[in-house]
Amino acid sequence: MGIEKLVNFRYKLSQRMKRFFFVMAILLLATNVFAQSKLAHAPIAPATNSESAGFSSERLNRIDTMLQGYVTRERVNGVVGMLVHDGKIVYHKSFGYDNVEAKTPMKKDAIFRMASQTKAITSVAVMMLYEEGKFDLDDPVFYYIPEFRNLKVLDKFNKEDSTYTTVSAKRAITIRDLLTHTSGIGYAQIGSPEAKAIYYKAGVVGGIGVGKIKLADKMKILGGLPIFHQPGEKFTYGLNTDLLGYLVEVVSGISLDEFFRKRIFEPLGMKDTYFYLPKEKQSRLVTLYSEDRNTRKVVKTEPTIMIGKDEFTSDYPKMDGTYYSGGGGLSGTIYDYAIFLQMLLNGGEYNGKRILSPTIVNMMTMDQIGDVNGGVNDIGLGFGVVTKKGSAVMPWHEGSYEWGGMFATTYWVDPQSKLVALIYRNVYPTSLGRIVDQFKVMSYAAMN
């Protein structure tokens, strides 16, 4: 072969190779897009077996031993755990008792008081309206709720009679401040001594078990009370998400309950999540237990319990209530909440229903406040977000997001591992956070 023919041959070969690799790249991209689309259009379902879903059945059995051990030692009455990997349920088991005294087994479809896990759902509702152009995140809240126009910041507080002095706020509270808990609003019943006293005196509540009162009435009162630091200056866990729930009502023109049902629960197929349970599902509400301070063993809670200075019934989800607390009012099954989290992991879509755009989900699960929080992890728009430092403390990856509820329910989502994980109990109060950490460690240890 002459030099000229050889050069032409090599040139044609290189061009064919380029076309080959280009076509292969397109096919690979299309395959990935199809796989992601298929995942977003498929409901979560049990894996054929653990190994096919990327988990070791032997190592998953260690979780059984650990959870059953806490039941045997009476540190928990009952617990439900769930792991969903790449849209497949690899672990969904219950242990112990719903009612220890009656020896009623804990069931996988039990309904739990989720408390602050409500916050993520309210935050999603807010971001749905945001991407519809109903408001900007940096809009002052008083644009929509006028009672927050003339904000005052607590200056001096007299604990003897709950009187106080204030100074003017340097700027207005924004919607973004509420989503990140940097507004300066405190928490009734579980917040600082100053917040609990001021809110109690004004009749502002935490939103659980409060009967026939209205969210709008209490949020309007909140607007006339002092905040506890200048907006944006630090993280203070407070009634921010209850106020966001009222914002949803104002902007959408319907109750938060109706918005959740029509715009989130029904499209996603979350059939067992409610503010107040219908009568036919009330028997599935788990019994609320407490922890004996001396023995650290669980004991049955009295019919009424105290949170702060307020007494309420432990069976508040069975009430015929009218207060829709966006910060803590929902009860539901672990399966329902896994659906909600899988929707987020899918980039805002589940089973063919799009709730949010992928860009908005990404925005929600990014750090929004930098070093303001002061903890090892960050705060997004409705979630705690794991940092590089946080991924060194526990075996989840940077960019994972999480939260939990006061009655001992917890979840996290790890996009890098394509993992949705939840562990539910209903014990209040409890000192047993170790069970969650062990569940987390053992979940990752079971991945192949």
CSV table of C-alpha atoms in Angstrom, one decimal:
chain,number,residue,atom,x,y,z
A,1,MET,CA,0.0,0.0,0.0
A,2,GLY,CA,1.4,3.4,-1.0
A,3,ILE,CA,1.9,6.2,1.5
A,4,GLU,CA,-1.0,8.2,0.1
A,5,LYS,CA,-3.4,5.2,0.2
A,6,LEU,CA,-2.2,4.4,3.7
A,7,VAL,CA,-2.9,8.0,4.9
A,8,ASN,CA,-6.4,8.0,3.3
A,9,PHE,CA,-7.1,4.6,4.9
A,10,ARG,CA,-6.1,5.8,8.3
A,11,TYR,CA,-8.1,9.0,7.9
A,12,LYS,CA,-11.3,7.1,6.8
A,13,LEU,CA,-10.8,4.6,9.7
A,14,SER,CA,-10.4,7.4,12.2
A,15,GLN,CA,-13.6,9.1,10.9
A,16,ARG,CA,-15.5,5.8,11.2
A,17,MET,CA,-14.2,5.3,14.7
A,18,LYS,CA,-15.3,8.8,15.7
A,19,ARG,CA,-18.7,8.2,14.2
A,20,PHE,CA,-18.8,4.9,16.1
A,21,PHE,CA,-17.9,6.4,19.5
A,22,PHE,CA,-20.3,9.3,18.9
A,23,VAL,CA,-23.2,6.9,18.2
A,24,MET,CA,-22.3,4.8,21.2
A,25,ALA,CA,-22.2,7.9,23.4
A,26,ILE,CA,-25.6,9.0,22.1
A,27,LEU,CA,-27.0,5.5,22.8
A,28,LEU,CA,-25.5,5.4,26.3
A,29,LEU,CA,-27.0,8.9,27.1
A,30,ALA,CA,-30.3,7.8,25.7
A,31,THR,CA,-30.2,4.6,27.8
A,32,ASN,CA,-29.5,6.6,31.0
A,33,VAL,CA,-32.3,9.1,30.2
A,34,PHE,CA,-34.6,6.2,29.5
A,35,ALA,CA,-33.6,4.5,32.7
A,36,GLN,CA,-34.2,7.7,34.7
A,37,SER,CA,-37.5,8.3,33.0
A,38,LYS,CA,-38.6,4.8,33.6
A,39,LEU,CA,-37.7,5.2,37.3
A,40,ALA,CA,-39.7,8.4,37.5
A,41,HIS,CA,-42.6,6.7,35.9
A,42,ALA,CA,-42.6,3.5,38.1
A,43,PRO,CA,-43.9,3.3,41.6
A,44,ILE,CA,-41.6,1.9,44.3
A,45,ALA,CA,-42.0,-1.9,44.5
A,46,PRO,CA,-40.3,-4.7,46.4
A,47,ALA,CA,-37.0,-5.9,44.9
A,48,THR,CA,-36.9,-9.4,43.5
A,49,ASN,CA,-34.3,-10.2,46.1
A,50,SER,CA,-31.7,-8.1,48.0
A,51,GLU,CA,-28.7,-9.1,45.9
A,52,SER,CA,-30.4,-8.1,42.6
A,53,ALA,CA,-31.0,-4.6,44.2
A,54,GLY,CA,-27.4,-4.3,45.3
A,55,PHE,CA,-27.6,-5.4,48.9
A,56,SER,CA,-26.3,-8.3,50.9
A,57,SER,CA,-29.2,-10.2,52.5
A,58,GLU,CA,-26.8,-11.4,55.2
A,59,ARG,CA,-25.9,-7.9,56.2
A,60,LEU,CA,-29.5,-6.7,56.1
A,61,ASN,CA,-30.3,-9.4,58.6
A,62,ARG,CA,-28.0,-7.6,61.0
A,63,ILE,CA,-30.5,-4.7,61.0
A,64,ASP,CA,-33.2,-7.2,62.1
A,65,THR,CA,-31.0,-8.3,65.0
A,66,MET,CA,-30.3,-4.8,66.1
A,67,LEU,CA,-33.9,-3.5,66.0
A,68,GLN,CA,-35.3,-6.6,67.6
A,69,GLY,CA,-32.6,-6.2,70.3
A,70,TYR,CA,-34.0,-2.8,71.3
A,71,VAL,CA,-37.5,-4.3,71.5
A,72,THR,CA,-36.2,-7.2,73.7
A,73,ARG,CA,-34.4,-4.7,76.0
A,74,GLU,CA,-37.7,-2.6,76.1
A,75,ARG,CA,-35.9,0.5,74.8
A,76,VAL,CA,-38.6,0.7,72.1
A,77,ASN,CA,-42.1,-0.8,72.0
A,78,GLY,CA,-42.1,-1.1,68.2
A,79,VAL,CA,-40.3,0.2,65.2
A,80,VAL,CA,-40.6,0.1,61.4
A,81,GLY,CA,-37.6,0.5,59.1
A,82,MET,CA,-37.5,0.9,55.3
A,83,LEU,CA,-34.8,1.2,52.6
A,84,VAL,CA,-35.5,2.0,49.0
A,85,HIS,CA,-32.6,1.6,46.5
A,86,ASP,CA,-32.9,2.9,43.0
A,87,GLY,CA,-36.7,2.7,43.3
A,88,LYS,CA,-36.8,-0.9,44.7
A,89,ILE,CA,-37.8,-1.7,48.3
A,90,VAL,CA,-34.9,-3.7,49.7
A,91,TYR,CA,-36.0,-3.5,53.3
A,92,HIS,CA,-39.4,-2.9,54.9
A,93,LYS,CA,-39.9,-4.6,58.2
A,94,SER,CA,-41.6,-4.0,61.6
A,95,PHE,CA,-40.6,-5.2,65.0
A,96,GLY,CA,-42.1,-5.2,68.5
A,97,TYR,CA,-45.5,-4.0,69.5
A,98,ASP,CA,-47.9,-1.3,68.7
A,99,ASN,CA,-49.4,-2.0,72.2
A,100,VAL,CA,-47.0,-3.8,74.5
A,101,GLU,CA,-49.7,-4.5,77.2
A,102,ALA,CA,-52.1,-6.0,74.7
A,103,LYS,CA,-49.3,-7.7,72.7
A,104,THR,CA,-50.6,-6.1,69.5
A,105,PRO,CA,-47.8,-6.5,66.9
A,106,MET,CA,-46.4,-3.4,65.2
A,107,LYS,CA,-47.4,-3.6,61.5
A,108,LYS,CA,-45.6,-2.2,58.5
A,109,ASP,CA,-48.7,-0.1,57.5
A,110,ALA,CA,-49.0,1.5,60.9
A,111,ILE,CA,-49.8,5.2,60.9
A,112,PHE,CA,-47.3,7.3,62.9
A,113,ARG,CA,-47.3,10.9,64.2
A,114,MET,CA,-44.7,12.5,61.9
A,115,ALA,CA,-44.6,15.9,63.5
A,116,SER,CA,-41.8,17.9,61.9
A,117,GLN,CA,-41.6,15.6,58.9
A,118,THR,CA,-44.5,17.7,57.8
A,119,LYS,CA,-42.1,20.6,57.2
A,120,ALA,CA,-40.6,19.0,54.0
A,121,ILE,CA,-44.1,18.6,52.5
A,122,THR,CA,-45.0,22.2,53.3
A,123,SER,CA,-41.7,23.4,51.8
A,124,VAL,CA,-42.5,21.4,48.6
A,125,ALA,CA,-45.9,23.1,48.5
A,126,VAL,CA,-44.2,26.5,48.8
A,127,MET,CA,-41.7,25.7,46.0
A,128,MET,CA,-44.6,24.5,43.8
A,129,LEU,CA,-46.1,27.9,44.0
A,130,TYR,CA,-42.7,29.6,43.6
A,131,GLU,CA,-42.1,27.8,40.3
A,132,GLU,CA,-45.6,28.8,39.2
A,133,GLY,CA,-44.5,32.5,39.6
A,134,LYS,CA,-46.8,33.3,42.5
A,135,PHE,CA,-43.9,35.0,44.5
A,136,ASP,CA,-40.1,35.3,44.7
A,137,LEU,CA,-38.3,33.7,47.6
A,138,ASP,CA,-36.7,37.0,48.6
A,139,ASP,CA,-40.1,38.8,48.7
A,140,PRO,CA,-40.9,40.2,52.2
A,141,VAL,CA,-43.5,38.0,53.9
A,142,PHE,CA,-45.7,41.1,54.6
A,143,TYR,CA,-46.4,41.4,50.8
A,144,TYR,CA,-48.8,38.4,51.4
A,145,ILE,CA,-49.4,38.6,55.2
A,146,PRO,CA,-49.6,42.3,56.2
A,147,GLU,CA,-49.4,41.5,59.9
A,148,PHE,CA,-45.6,41.0,59.4
A,149,ARG,CA,-45.0,44.6,58.1
A,150,ASN,CA,-43.6,46.3,61.2
A,151,LEU,CA,-41.3,43.7,62.8
A,152,LYS,CA,-39.8,44.2,66.3
A,153,VAL,CA,-36.8,42.2,67.7
A,154,LEU,CA,-36.7,41.2,71.3
A,155,ASP,CA,-34.3,43.4,73.4
A,156,LYS,CA,-34.9,42.7,77.1
A,157,PHE,CA,-37.1,40.1,78.7
A,158,ASN,CA,-38.5,39.9,82.2
A,159,LYS,CA,-39.0,36.3,83.1
A,160,GLU,CA,-41.1,37.2,86.2
A,161,ASP,CA,-44.1,38.5,84.2
A,162,SER,CA,-43.1,37.8,80.5
A,163,THR,CA,-42.9,41.5,79.7
A,164,TYR,CA,-40.3,42.7,77.3
A,165,THR,CA,-38.8,45.6,75.3
A,166,THR,CA,-38.0,45.6,71.6
A,167,VAL,CA,-35.9,47.3,68.9
A,168,SER,CA,-36.8,47.6,65.2
A,169,ALA,CA,-35.9,45.0,62.8
A,170,LYS,CA,-33.2,46.0,60.3
A,171,ARG,CA,-35.1,44.4,57.4
A,172,ALA,CA,-38.3,42.4,56.7
A,173,ILE,CA,-38.5,38.6,56.9
A,174,THR,CA,-38.4,37.0,53.5
A,175,ILE,CA,-39.9,33.7,52.3
A,176,ARG,CA,-36.4,32.3,52.0
A,177,ASP,CA,-35.8,33.2,55.7
A,178,LEU,CA,-38.8,31.1,56.6
A,179,LEU,CA,-37.6,28.1,54.5
A,180,THR,CA,-34.2,28.2,56.2
A,181,HIS,CA,-35.3,29.0,59.8
A,182,THR,CA,-33.3,32.2,59.8
A,183,SER,CA,-36.2,34.6,60.3
A,184,GLY,CA,-35.8,35.0,64.0
A,185,ILE,CA,-39.2,33.4,64.7
A,186,GLY,CA,-39.1,31.1,67.7
A,187,TYR,CA,-41.1,27.9,68.6
A,188,ALA,CA,-44.1,27.7,70.9
A,189,GLN,CA,-43.9,25.0,73.5
A,190,ILE,CA,-40.5,23.6,72.5
A,191,GLY,CA,-38.5,26.8,71.9
A,192,SER,CA,-36.4,29.1,74.1
A,193,PRO,CA,-37.8,30.1,77.5
A,194,GLU,CA,-38.5,33.6,76.1
A,195,ALA,CA,-40.3,32.2,73.1
A,196,LYS,CA,-42.4,29.8,75.1
A,197,ALA,CA,-43.4,32.4,77.6
A,198,ILE,CA,-44.3,35.1,75.0
A,199,TYR,CA,-46.2,32.8,72.7
A,200,TYR,CA,-48.0,31.1,75.6
A,201,LYS,CA,-49.2,34.5,76.8
A,202,ALA,CA,-50.4,35.5,73.3
A,203,GLY,CA,-52.1,32.1,72.7
A,204,VAL,CA,-49.8,31.1,69.9
A,205,VAL,CA,-49.3,27.3,69.8
A,206,GLY,CA,-47.1,24.7,68.3
A,207,GLY,CA,-49.9,23.3,66.2
A,208,ILE,CA,-50.4,19.8,67.5
A,209,GLY,CA,-53.6,18.7,69.2
A,210,VAL,CA,-55.1,22.2,69.3
A,211,GLY,CA,-58.7,21.5,68.2
A,212,LYS,CA,-61.0,23.9,66.4
A,213,ILE,CA,-58.7,27.0,66.2
A,214,LYS,CA,-57.6,28.3,62.8
A,215,LEU,CA,-54.1,28.6,61.4
A,216,ALA,CA,-54.8,32.1,60.0
A,217,ASP,CA,-55.8,33.5,63.3
A,218,LYS,CA,-52.7,32.3,65.2
A,219,MET,CA,-50.3,33.4,62.4
A,220,LYS,CA,-51.8,36.9,62.4
A,221,ILE,CA,-51.1,37.1,66.1
A,222,LEU,CA,-47.6,35.8,65.5
A,223,GLY,CA,-47.0,38.8,63.2
A,224,GLY,CA,-47.5,41.2,66.1
A,225,LEU,CA,-45.0,39.4,68.4
A,226,PRO,CA,-41.3,40.1,68.6
A,227,ILE,CA,-38.8,37.9,66.7
A,228,PHE,CA,-35.7,36.7,68.6
A,229,HIS,CA,-32.9,38.0,66.5
A,230,GLN,CA,-32.4,40.1,63.4
A,231,PRO,CA,-33.6,38.3,60.2
A,232,GLY,CA,-30.9,36.3,58.5
A,233,GLU,CA,-28.4,36.6,61.3
A,234,LYS,CA,-28.6,33.0,62.6
A,235,PHE,CA,-30.5,29.8,62.5
A,236,THR,CA,-33.4,29.5,65.0
A,237,TYR,CA,-35.7,26.5,64.8
A,238,GLY,CA,-39.2,28.0,65.0
A,239,LEU,CA,-42.8,28.3,63.7
A,240,ASN,CA,-41.4,29.3,60.3
A,241,THR,CA,-43.0,26.4,58.5
A,242,ASP,CA,-46.4,26.9,60.1
A,243,LEU,CA,-46.2,30.5,58.7
A,244,LEU,CA,-45.3,29.0,55.3
A,245,GLY,CA,-48.4,26.8,55.5
A,246,TYR,CA,-50.5,29.9,56.0
A,247,LEU,CA,-48.7,31.5,53.0
A,248,VAL,CA,-49.7,28.6,50.9
A,249,GLU,CA,-53.3,29.1,52.0
A,250,VAL,CA,-53.2,32.9,51.2
A,251,VAL,CA,-51.6,32.4,47.8
A,252,SER,CA,-53.5,29.3,46.7
A,253,GLY,CA,-56.9,30.4,48.1
A,254,ILE,CA,-57.5,26.9,49.6
A,255,SER,CA,-56.6,25.3,53.0
A,256,LEU,CA,-53.3,23.7,53.5
A,257,ASP,CA,-55.1,20.4,54.0
A,258,GLU,CA,-56.8,20.7,50.6
A,259,PHE,CA,-53.6,21.8,48.9
A,260,PHE,CA,-51.7,18.8,50.2
A,261,ARG,CA,-54.5,16.5,49.2
A,262,LYS,CA,-55.2,17.8,45.7
A,263,ARG,CA,-51.7,18.8,44.7
A,264,ILE,CA,-49.4,16.3,46.4
A,265,PHE,CA,-51.0,13.3,48.1
A,266,GLU,CA,-53.5,12.3,45.4
A,267,PRO,CA,-51.1,12.7,42.5
A,268,LEU,CA,-48.4,10.7,44.2
A,269,GLY,CA,-50.8,8.1,45.6
A,270,MET,CA,-50.1,8.9,49.3
A,271,LYS,CA,-53.3,7.3,50.6
A,272,ASP,CA,-52.5,7.2,54.3
A,273,THR,CA,-51.3,10.7,55.2
A,274,TYR,CA,-53.6,13.2,56.9
A,275,PHE,CA,-53.7,16.0,59.4
A,276,TYR,CA,-56.7,14.3,61.0
A,277,LEU,CA,-57.4,10.6,60.3
A,278,PRO,CA,-60.7,9.4,58.9
A,279,LYS,CA,-62.5,7.1,61.3
A,280,GLU,CA,-61.9,4.0,59.2
A,281,LYS,CA,-58.1,4.5,59.6
A,282,GLN,CA,-57.9,5.6,63.2
A,283,SER,CA,-57.3,2.0,64.5
A,284,ARG,CA,-54.0,2.0,62.6
A,285,LEU,CA,-52.6,5.0,64.6
A,286,VAL,CA,-49.8,3.6,66.7
A,287,THR,CA,-49.8,3.9,70.5
A,288,LEU,CA,-47.6,6.7,71.7
A,289,TYR,CA,-45.1,5.6,74.3
A,290,SER,CA,-42.7,7.5,76.6
A,291,GLU,CA,-39.4,6.7,78.3
A,292,ASP,CA,-38.9,6.2,82.0
A,293,ARG,CA,-36.2,8.6,83.0
A,294,ASN,CA,-34.6,6.2,85.5
A,295,THR,CA,-34.7,2.8,83.7
A,296,ARG,CA,-34.6,4.2,80.1
A,297,LYS,CA,-37.3,1.7,79.2
A,298,VAL,CA,-40.5,2.6,77.3
A,299,VAL,CA,-43.7,3.0,79.3
A,300,LYS,CA,-47.2,3.7,78.0
A,301,THR,CA,-48.0,7.4,77.8
A,302,GLU,CA,-50.8,8.9,79.7
A,303,PRO,CA,-53.9,9.9,77.6
A,304,THR,CA,-52.8,13.5,78.0
A,305,ILE,CA,-49.2,14.7,77.8
A,306,MET,CA,-47.5,18.0,78.3
A,307,ILE,CA,-45.5,19.9,75.8
A,308,GLY,CA,-44.3,23.1,77.4
A,309,LYS,CA,-47.1,24.5,79.4
A,310,ASP,CA,-49.8,23.0,77.2
A,311,GLU,CA,-51.6,19.7,77.8
A,312,PHE,CA,-52.9,17.8,74.8
A,313,THR,CA,-54.2,14.3,74.0
A,314,SER,CA,-51.7,11.8,72.6
A,315,ASP,CA,-54.5,10.7,70.2
A,316,TYR,CA,-54.7,14.1,68.6
A,317,PRO,CA,-54.7,12.7,65.0
A,318,LYS,CA,-58.1,11.2,65.8
A,319,MET,CA,-59.5,14.7,66.6
A,320,ASP,CA,-61.9,16.4,64.3
A,321,GLY,CA,-59.5,19.3,64.0
A,322,THR,CA,-59.4,22.5,61.9
A,323,TYR,CA,-55.8,23.6,62.6
A,324,TYR,CA,-53.4,22.6,59.8
A,325,SER,CA,-49.9,22.9,61.1
A,326,GLY,CA,-47.5,23.0,58.2
A,327,GLY,CA,-44.7,22.6,60.8
A,328,GLY,CA,-45.9,19.4,62.5
A,329,GLY,CA,-49.5,18.3,62.0
A,330,LEU,CA,-49.3,15.3,59.7
A,331,SER,CA,-49.5,11.6,60.5
A,332,GLY,CA,-48.9,8.8,58.0
A,333,THR,CA,-47.2,5.5,57.0
A,334,ILE,CA,-43.6,5.0,56.3
A,335,TYR,CA,-44.5,3.8,52.8
A,336,ASP,CA,-46.3,7.0,52.0
A,337,TYR,CA,-43.4,9.1,53.1
A,338,ALA,CA,-41.0,6.9,51.1
A,339,ILE,CA,-43.1,7.8,48.0
A,340,PHE,CA,-42.7,11.5,48.8
A,341,LEU,CA,-39.0,11.1,49.2
A,342,GLN,CA,-38.6,9.0,46.0
A,343,MET,CA,-40.4,11.8,44.1
A,344,LEU,CA,-37.6,14.1,45.3
A,345,LEU,CA,-34.9,11.7,44.5
A,346,ASN,CA,-36.4,11.3,41.0
A,347,GLY,CA,-36.0,15.1,40.5
A,348,GLY,CA,-39.6,16.0,41.3
A,349,GLU,CA,-41.5,13.2,39.5
A,350,TYR,CA,-43.1,10.0,40.6
A,351,ASN,CA,-45.2,7.4,38.8
A,352,GLY,CA,-45.7,9.8,35.8
A,353,LYS,CA,-46.7,12.7,38.0
A,354,ARG,CA,-44.4,15.8,38.1
A,355,ILE,CA,-44.7,17.8,41.3
A,356,LEU,CA,-41.5,19.9,41.0
A,357,SER,CA,-38.9,20.5,38.3
A,358,PRO,CA,-35.4,18.9,38.8
A,359,THR,CA,-33.9,22.4,39.1
A,360,ILE,CA,-36.1,23.3,42.0
A,361,VAL,CA,-35.4,20.1,43.8
A,362,ASN,CA,-31.7,20.7,43.4
A,363,MET,CA,-32.1,24.2,44.7
A,364,MET,CA,-34.0,22.9,47.8
A,365,THR,CA,-31.3,20.4,48.7
A,366,MET,CA,-28.4,22.8,48.4
A,367,ASP,CA,-26.9,24.8,51.3
A,368,GLN,CA,-28.7,28.1,51.6
A,369,ILE,CA,-27.2,29.7,54.7
A,370,GLY,CA,-23.4,29.0,54.7
A,371,ASP,CA,-21.8,29.2,58.2
A,372,VAL,CA,-24.9,30.8,59.8
A,373,ASN,CA,-26.1,27.4,61.2
A,374,GLY,CA,-22.8,26.7,62.9
A,375,GLY,CA,-23.3,22.9,62.8
A,376,VAL,CA,-21.4,20.2,60.9
A,377,ASN,CA,-24.2,20.1,58.2
A,378,ASP,CA,-26.0,22.8,56.3
A,379,ILE,CA,-29.6,24.0,55.8
A,380,GLY,CA,-31.4,23.9,52.5
A,381,LEU,CA,-35.0,25.0,51.7
A,382,GLY,CA,-36.8,22.7,54.1
A,383,PHE,CA,-34.1,20.1,54.7
A,384,GLY,CA,-30.8,19.6,56.6
A,385,VAL,CA,-28.1,19.1,54.0
A,386,VAL,CA,-25.0,16.9,54.6
A,387,THR,CA,-21.6,18.6,54.0
A,388,LYS,CA,-18.2,17.0,53.3
A,389,LYS,CA,-17.6,17.3,57.1
A,390,GLY,CA,-20.9,15.6,57.8
A,391,SER,CA,-20.1,12.8,55.5
A,392,ALA,CA,-17.0,12.1,57.6
A,393,VAL,CA,-19.1,11.8,60.7
A,394,MET,CA,-21.6,9.3,59.3
A,395,PRO,CA,-21.5,7.0,56.2
A,396,TRP,CA,-23.9,9.1,54.1
A,397,HIS,CA,-22.6,11.1,51.2
A,398,GLU,CA,-22.2,14.9,50.8
A,399,GLY,CA,-25.4,16.3,49.4
A,400,SER,CA,-27.7,13.9,51.2
A,401,TYR,CA,-30.7,15.6,52.9
A,402,GLU,CA,-32.7,14.7,56.0
A,403,TRP,CA,-35.0,15.6,58.8
A,404,GLY,CA,-37.1,14.0,61.5
A,405,GLY,CA,-40.0,14.4,63.8
A,406,MET,CA,-40.4,15.0,67.5
A,407,PHE,CA,-42.1,11.7,68.2
A,408,ALA,CA,-39.0,9.8,66.9
A,409,THR,CA,-39.4,9.4,63.1
A,410,THR,CA,-36.4,10.0,60.9
A,411,TYR,CA,-35.5,9.9,57.2
A,412,TRP,CA,-32.7,10.7,54.8
A,413,VAL,CA,-32.2,10.7,51.1
A,414,ASP,CA,-28.7,10.0,49.5
A,415,PRO,CA,-28.8,10.9,45.8
A,416,GLN,CA,-25.3,9.5,45.2
A,417,SER,CA,-26.3,6.1,46.5
A,418,LYS,CA,-29.8,6.4,45.1
A,419,LEU,CA,-31.1,5.6,48.5
A,420,VAL,CA,-34.2,6.5,50.5
A,421,ALA,CA,-34.1,5.5,54.1
A,422,LEU,CA,-36.6,5.8,57.0
A,423,ILE,CA,-36.9,4.6,60.5
A,424,TYR,CA,-40.1,5.2,62.5
A,425,ARG,CA,-41.0,5.0,66.2
A,426,ASN,CA,-43.5,6.9,68.3
A,427,VAL,CA,-41.8,7.6,71.6
A,428,TYR,CA,-41.9,10.9,73.4
A,429,PRO,CA,-39.7,11.9,75.0
A,430,THR,CA,-36.8,9.6,74.2
A,431,SER,CA,-33.1,9.7,74.7
A,432,LEU,CA,-32.5,6.9,72.2
A,433,GLY,CA,-30.9,8.6,69.1
A,434,ARG,CA,-28.4,5.8,68.9
A,435,ILE,CA,-30.8,3.5,67.1
A,436,VAL,CA,-31.0,5.9,64.1
A,437,ASP,CA,-27.2,6.1,63.9
A,438,GLN,CA,-26.9,2.3,64.0
A,439,PHE,CA,-29.6,1.9,61.4
A,440,LYS,CA,-27.7,4.3,59.1
A,441,VAL,CA,-24.4,2.6,59.5
A,442,MET,CA,-25.8,-0.8,59.0
A,443,SER,CA,-27.8,0.3,55.9
A,444,TYR,CA,-24.7,1.4,54.1
A,445,ALA,CA,-22.8,-1.6,55.3
A,446,ALA,CA,-25.4,-3.8,53.6
A,447,MET,CA,-24.8,-2.2,50.2
A,448,ASN,CA,-22.7,-4.3,47.8
